[in-house]
CSV table of C-alpha atoms in Angstrom, one decimal:
chain,number,residue,atom,x,y,z
A,21,LEU,CA,-36.9,-32.7,-80.4
A,22,SER,CA,-36.4,-28.7,-81.6
A,23,LEU,CA,-37.5,-25.7,-79.6
A,24,TYR,CA,-39.1,-24.7,-83.0
A,25,SER,CA,-39.7,-28.4,-84.5
A,26,PHE,CA,-43.0,-27.2,-83.5
A,27,SER,CA,-42.9,-23.5,-85.3
A,28,SER,CA,-45.7,-24.5,-87.4
A,29,THR,CA,-48.2,-26.9,-85.2
A,30,LYS,CA,-51.8,-26.4,-84.8
A,31,SER,CA,-53.8,-24.7,-81.7
A,32,ILE,CA,-56.8,-25.3,-80.9
A,33,LYS,CA,-58.9,-24.7,-78.2
A,34,MET,CA,-60.3,-27.5,-76.0
A,35,ALA,CA,-59.9,-28.5,-72.7
A,36,ILE,CA,-57.8,-30.5,-70.3
A,37,PRO,CA,-59.3,-32.8,-67.8
A,38,VAL,CA,-61.6,-30.6,-65.0
A,39,ILE,CA,-61.6,-33.1,-61.9
A,40,ASP,CA,-63.7,-32.8,-58.8
A,41,MET,CA,-61.5,-33.8,-55.2
A,42,LYS,CA,-64.1,-32.6,-52.7
A,43,SER,CA,-64.9,-36.9,-51.9
A,44,ILE,CA,-61.4,-38.0,-52.3
A,45,ASP,CA,-62.2,-39.3,-48.9
A,46,GLY,CA,-65.5,-40.7,-49.2
A,47,ALA,CA,-67.6,-42.7,-51.1
A,48,ASP,CA,-66.1,-41.5,-55.4
A,49,ARG,CA,-62.3,-42.1,-53.7
A,50,GLU,CA,-61.2,-45.1,-56.4
A,51,ALA,CA,-63.3,-43.1,-59.5
A,52,ILE,CA,-61.6,-40.1,-58.8
A,53,MET,CA,-58.1,-42.1,-58.8
A,54,ALA,CA,-58.7,-43.4,-62.0
A,55,LYS,CA,-59.2,-39.8,-63.0
A,56,ILE,CA,-55.6,-38.6,-61.7
A,57,ALA,CA,-54.6,-41.3,-63.9
A,58,LYS,CA,-55.5,-40.7,-67.4
A,59,GLY,CA,-54.6,-37.0,-66.2
A,60,CYS,CA,-51.4,-38.1,-65.9
A,61,GLU,CA,-50.6,-40.8,-68.4
A,62,THR,CA,-52.7,-38.2,-71.1
A,63,PRO,CA,-52.4,-35.2,-71.1
A,64,GLY,CA,-50.2,-35.0,-68.2
A,65,PHE,CA,-51.9,-32.3,-67.0
A,66,PHE,CA,-55.7,-31.6,-66.3
A,67,GLN,CA,-57.0,-28.8,-62.8
A,68,LEU,CA,-58.0,-29.5,-59.7
A,69,ILE,CA,-61.4,-28.0,-58.3
A,70,ASN,CA,-62.1,-29.1,-54.4
A,71,HIS,CA,-58.6,-29.7,-53.5
A,72,GLY,CA,-59.0,-28.0,-50.1
A,73,ILE,CA,-56.9,-25.0,-50.5
A,74,ASP,CA,-58.3,-22.0,-49.2
A,75,HIS,CA,-60.6,-19.6,-51.1
A,76,GLY,CA,-59.8,-16.5,-49.6
A,77,LEU,CA,-55.9,-18.2,-49.2
A,78,LEU,CA,-55.5,-17.7,-53.1
A,79,ASP,CA,-57.1,-14.5,-52.9
A,80,ARG,CA,-54.5,-13.0,-50.8
A,81,VAL,CA,-51.9,-14.4,-53.6
A,82,LYS,CA,-53.1,-12.4,-55.8
A,83,LEU,CA,-53.7,-10.2,-54.0
A,84,VAL,CA,-50.0,-9.5,-52.9
A,85,CYS,CA,-48.8,-10.9,-56.4
A,86,ALA,CA,-49.9,-8.3,-58.2
A,87,GLN,CA,-48.8,-6.1,-55.6
A,88,GLN,CA,-45.6,-7.3,-55.2
A,89,TYR,CA,-44.8,-6.9,-59.5
A,90,ASN,CA,-45.8,-3.3,-59.1
A,91,ILE,CA,-43.8,-2.1,-56.1
A,92,ASN,CA,-40.8,-4.6,-57.0
A,93,ARG,CA,-41.0,-5.7,-60.4
A,94,GLU,CA,-42.4,-3.5,-63.1
A,95,GLN,CA,-39.7,-1.8,-63.9
A,96,SER,CA,-36.3,-4.2,-63.5
A,97,PHE,CA,-39.3,-6.0,-66.7
A,98,LYS,CA,-39.8,-2.5,-68.4
A,99,ASP,CA,-35.9,-2.3,-68.8
A,100,SER,CA,-35.1,-6.1,-69.4
A,101,LEU,CA,-33.5,-7.5,-72.5
A,102,PRO,CA,-36.5,-9.4,-73.5
A,103,VAL,CA,-38.6,-5.5,-73.5
A,104,ARG,CA,-35.9,-3.8,-75.4
A,105,ALA,CA,-33.9,-7.1,-77.5
A,106,LEU,CA,-38.5,-6.1,-78.4
A,107,ASN,CA,-38.3,-2.4,-78.9
A,108,LYS,CA,-35.7,-3.1,-81.3
A,109,ALA,CA,-37.5,-5.3,-83.5
A,110,ILE,CA,-40.3,-2.8,-83.1
A,111,ALA,CA,-38.5,0.7,-84.3
A,112,ALA,CA,-36.1,-1.7,-87.4
A,113,GLU,CA,-40.0,-2.8,-88.8
A,114,ALA,CA,-41.4,0.9,-88.4
A,115,GLU,CA,-38.5,1.5,-90.3
A,116,GLY,CA,-39.2,-1.0,-92.9
A,117,ASN,CA,-36.6,-3.5,-92.1
A,118,LYS,CA,-38.3,-7.5,-91.8
A,119,VAL,CA,-37.3,-8.4,-88.1
A,120,ASP,CA,-37.1,-12.3,-87.7
A,121,LYS,CA,-38.6,-13.7,-84.1
A,122,ILE,CA,-36.7,-12.8,-81.0
A,123,GLU,CA,-36.1,-16.8,-80.2
A,124,ASN,CA,-34.3,-16.9,-77.5
A,125,MET,CA,-35.7,-14.9,-74.8
A,126,ASP,CA,-39.1,-15.3,-72.7
A,127,TRP,CA,-41.4,-12.4,-72.0
A,128,GLU,CA,-41.8,-13.1,-68.7
A,129,ASP,CA,-41.0,-11.6,-65.3
A,130,VAL,CA,-40.1,-14.6,-62.7
A,131,PHE,CA,-39.8,-14.1,-58.8
A,132,GLN,CA,-37.8,-17.3,-57.0
A,133,VAL,CA,-39.4,-18.6,-53.2
A,134,HIS,CA,-37.9,-22.1,-51.7
A,135,GLU,CA,-36.4,-22.8,-48.3
A,136,MET,CA,-34.1,-21.9,-48.0
A,137,HIS,CA,-34.7,-18.2,-49.3
A,138,ASP,CA,-33.5,-16.5,-47.0
A,139,THR,CA,-35.5,-13.4,-44.4
A,140,ASN,CA,-33.8,-10.4,-46.1
A,141,SER,CA,-34.3,-12.2,-50.3
A,142,TRP,CA,-38.0,-11.5,-49.2
A,143,PRO,CA,-39.3,-8.1,-50.0
A,144,SER,CA,-40.7,-5.5,-47.2
A,145,GLU,CA,-42.8,-4.5,-49.3
A,146,PRO,CA,-46.2,-5.1,-50.3
A,147,LYS,CA,-47.1,-6.2,-46.4
A,148,HIS,CA,-48.3,-9.3,-45.6
A,149,PHE,CA,-46.1,-11.0,-48.5
A,150,LYS,CA,-43.8,-13.0,-47.1
A,151,GLU,CA,-47.0,-14.8,-44.8
A,152,THR,CA,-49.0,-15.4,-47.2
A,153,ILE,CA,-46.8,-17.1,-50.1
A,154,GLU,CA,-45.7,-18.6,-46.9
A,155,GLU,CA,-49.0,-19.9,-45.8
A,156,PHE,CA,-49.4,-20.9,-49.7
A,157,ARG,CA,-46.7,-23.3,-49.9
A,158,SER,CA,-47.7,-25.2,-46.9
A,159,GLN,CA,-51.0,-25.6,-48.5
A,160,ILE,CA,-49.6,-26.7,-51.8
A,161,PHE,CA,-46.9,-28.5,-50.3
A,162,ALA,CA,-49.8,-30.5,-48.4
A,163,LEU,CA,-52.1,-31.2,-51.4
A,164,THR,CA,-48.6,-32.3,-53.8
A,165,GLU,CA,-47.4,-35.3,-51.2
A,166,LYS,CA,-52.0,-35.9,-51.3
A,167,LEU,CA,-51.1,-36.4,-54.8
A,168,LEU,CA,-48.2,-38.3,-54.4
A,169,GLU,CA,-49.5,-40.8,-52.1
A,170,ILE,CA,-52.8,-41.0,-55.0
A,171,ILE,CA,-50.1,-41.6,-57.8
A,172,SER,CA,-48.5,-44.4,-56.5
A,173,VAL,CA,-51.2,-46.0,-55.6
A,174,ASN,CA,-52.7,-45.6,-58.9
A,175,LEU,CA,-48.8,-47.3,-59.9
A,176,GLY,CA,-49.4,-50.2,-58.2
A,177,LEU,CA,-46.6,-48.7,-55.3
A,178,GLU,CA,-45.9,-48.3,-52.0
A,179,LYS,CA,-48.7,-45.1,-50.5
A,180,GLY,CA,-44.8,-43.9,-50.1
A,181,TYR,CA,-42.4,-45.2,-52.5
A,182,VAL,CA,-42.7,-41.6,-54.3
A,183,LYS,CA,-42.7,-39.0,-51.9
A,184,GLU,CA,-39.5,-41.0,-50.9
A,185,ALA,CA,-37.3,-41.6,-54.5
A,186,PHE,CA,-37.3,-38.0,-54.9
A,187,ALA,CA,-36.8,-37.3,-50.9
A,188,GLY,CA,-33.4,-39.3,-51.2
A,189,GLY,CA,-33.6,-40.2,-47.6
A,190,ASP,CA,-33.4,-36.4,-46.6
A,191,LYS,CA,-36.4,-34.6,-48.4
A,192,PRO,CA,-37.5,-32.8,-52.0
A,193,PHE,CA,-36.4,-29.7,-53.4
A,194,PHE,CA,-39.7,-27.6,-53.0
A,195,GLY,CA,-39.4,-24.2,-54.7
A,196,THR,CA,-42.2,-22.1,-56.5
A,197,LYS,CA,-41.8,-19.3,-58.8
A,198,VAL,CA,-44.0,-16.5,-58.9
A,199,SER,CA,-44.3,-15.1,-62.8
A,200,HIS,CA,-45.4,-12.2,-64.4
A,201,TYR,CA,-46.7,-12.5,-67.8
A,202,PRO,CA,-46.8,-8.5,-68.7
A,203,PRO,CA,-48.6,-7.4,-71.7
A,204,CYS,CA,-47.1,-7.1,-74.7
A,205,PRO,CA,-47.2,-5.4,-77.7
A,206,ARG,CA,-46.3,-7.1,-80.6
A,207,PRO,CA,-47.3,-11.0,-79.6
A,208,ASP,CA,-46.6,-11.9,-82.5
A,209,LEU,CA,-43.1,-11.2,-82.0
A,210,ILE,CA,-41.4,-13.2,-78.4
A,211,LYS,CA,-42.8,-16.1,-76.8
A,212,GLY,CA,-44.4,-15.6,-73.3
A,213,ILE,CA,-41.9,-18.7,-72.2
A,214,ARG,CA,-40.5,-21.3,-75.2
A,215,PRO,CA,-42.1,-25.0,-75.0
A,216,HIS,CA,-40.3,-27.1,-72.7
A,217,THR,CA,-40.2,-30.0,-71.0
A,218,ASP,CA,-40.7,-29.5,-66.7
A,219,ALA,CA,-37.2,-31.4,-65.6
A,220,GLY,CA,-39.0,-32.2,-61.3
A,221,GLY,CA,-41.3,-34.2,-60.6
A,222,LEU,CA,-44.5,-33.3,-59.9
A,223,ILE,CA,-45.3,-29.5,-60.8
A,224,LEU,CA,-48.4,-27.9,-59.2
A,225,LEU,CA,-50.0,-24.1,-60.9
A,226,TYR,CA,-52.4,-21.2,-59.1
A,227,GLN,CA,-53.1,-19.7,-62.6
A,228,ASP,CA,-54.4,-16.5,-63.3
A,229,ASP,CA,-58.4,-16.4,-63.7
A,230,GLU,CA,-58.5,-14.0,-65.7
A,231,VAL,CA,-55.6,-13.6,-68.8
A,232,PRO,CA,-55.9,-17.4,-70.5
A,233,GLY,CA,-51.9,-18.0,-71.8
A,234,LEU,CA,-50.7,-21.3,-70.8
A,235,GLN,CA,-51.1,-23.7,-73.3
A,236,VAL,CA,-50.5,-27.8,-73.7
A,237,LEU,CA,-49.0,-30.3,-76.8
A,238,ASP,CA,-51.5,-33.1,-77.0
A,239,ASN,CA,-50.9,-35.5,-79.9
A,240,GLY,CA,-49.3,-32.7,-81.9
A,241,ARG,CA,-51.9,-30.7,-80.8
A,242,TRP,CA,-51.5,-26.8,-78.7
A,243,ILE,CA,-54.5,-26.9,-75.8
A,244,ASP,CA,-55.2,-24.3,-74.1
A,245,VAL,CA,-55.2,-24.5,-70.0
A,246,GLN,CA,-59.2,-22.8,-69.6
A,247,PRO,CA,-58.4,-20.5,-67.2
A,248,LEU,CA,-60.0,-21.7,-64.2
A,249,ARG,CA,-61.2,-20.1,-61.3
A,250,TYR,CA,-59.9,-20.7,-58.0
A,251,SER,CA,-58.7,-24.8,-60.0
A,252,ILE,CA,-55.1,-26.0,-59.0
A,253,VAL,CA,-53.5,-27.6,-62.3
A,254,VAL,CA,-51.2,-30.0,-62.2
A,255,ASN,CA,-48.7,-32.0,-65.0
A,256,THR,CA,-46.3,-34.8,-64.3
A,257,GLY,CA,-42.2,-33.9,-65.0
A,258,ASP,CA,-39.5,-35.5,-66.6
A,259,GLN,CA,-38.2,-37.0,-63.3
A,260,LEU,CA,-42.2,-38.1,-62.4
A,261,GLU,CA,-42.1,-39.4,-66.0
A,262,ALA,CA,-39.7,-41.8,-64.9
A,263,VAL,CA,-40.2,-43.0,-62.0
A,264,SER,CA,-43.0,-44.8,-63.8
A,265,ASN,CA,-41.1,-46.1,-67.0
A,266,GLY,CA,-42.2,-44.0,-69.1
A,267,LYS,CA,-46.0,-44.3,-68.2
A,268,TYR,CA,-47.0,-41.4,-66.8
A,269,LYS,CA,-46.1,-37.7,-70.1
A,270,SER,CA,-44.2,-35.1,-69.1
A,271,ALA,CA,-46.0,-32.8,-71.8
A,272,TRP,CA,-44.7,-30.1,-74.3
A,273,HIS,CA,-46.4,-26.7,-73.4
A,274,ARG,CA,-45.9,-23.2,-73.7
A,275,ILE,CA,-47.2,-19.3,-72.4
A,276,LEU,CA,-48.3,-17.3,-75.8
A,277,PRO,CA,-47.6,-13.1,-74.0
A,278,THR,CA,-51.3,-11.3,-75.3
A,279,LYS,CA,-51.9,-8.0,-75.2
A,280,ASN,CA,-54.1,-6.9,-72.7
A,281,GLY,CA,-53.2,-7.7,-68.8
A,282,ASN,CA,-51.2,-8.8,-67.1
A,283,ARG,CA,-51.1,-13.2,-66.9
A,284,LEU,CA,-50.0,-13.8,-62.8
A,285,SER,CA,-48.9,-17.4,-62.2
A,286,VAL,CA,-47.4,-19.8,-59.5
A,287,ALA,CA,-46.0,-22.6,-59.8
A,288,SER,CA,-44.3,-24.3,-57.0
A,289,PHE,CA,-42.4,-27.7,-58.4
A,290,TYR,CA,-41.7,-31.2,-56.1
A,291,ASN,CA,-38.4,-32.0,-57.1
A,292,PRO,CA,-35.7,-35.1,-56.0
A,293,SER,CA,-33.2,-33.5,-53.5
């Protein structure tokens, strides 16, 4: 499918499934597992609440990520190619020229974290950024492996099957991407992130609870992934679709830029090694 085949696809306000994990180890386990299976099948996206990740930690992640962007990332984003391209288009339009939508760039600032991240690669400011993100990654990793055990059982496999398949005799690749989508003066001229599927296995996202923008394609319609405080968004990637023989869907999704607010997204990817 072409990225551009979605240009005329309608966008509507609907909700992806919200699943309460509170009783996953209790009497409601089978019902919750069934909801997770359904979320993986269609639309391939769902949100978790009462997932066990400390809310205070999530507040700290949001704080240190905002501080880190303001201290270390904001100026480089203002100097980046997408910003310069958009400013050039706005100036050309002001002079009476017809301008096309910028199709080959994303309105996104990215900071990557993974197991091999060298200590010197961490920013010295803000204070506690490294330990906060590492604590968050530890809790997200544990939740991801819990979900993969549920997914394995839902697929009729041994509990550890998907984890072992992704580990490949060693360990899976587990990376975290801290993204910001700063206010965009002309959201009609550029995308936050172009429509895509995720190449990996299972993706867990802690997204901004105030600034919307994430949408998933479901039956030809773009559905908003509604901001929900302290929730974790889960989506299945290409590799999990393959492991499930197509039963679980790797859904197309995108980010829309917005004029108001600097949107935060912290996505963790559990991928085959």
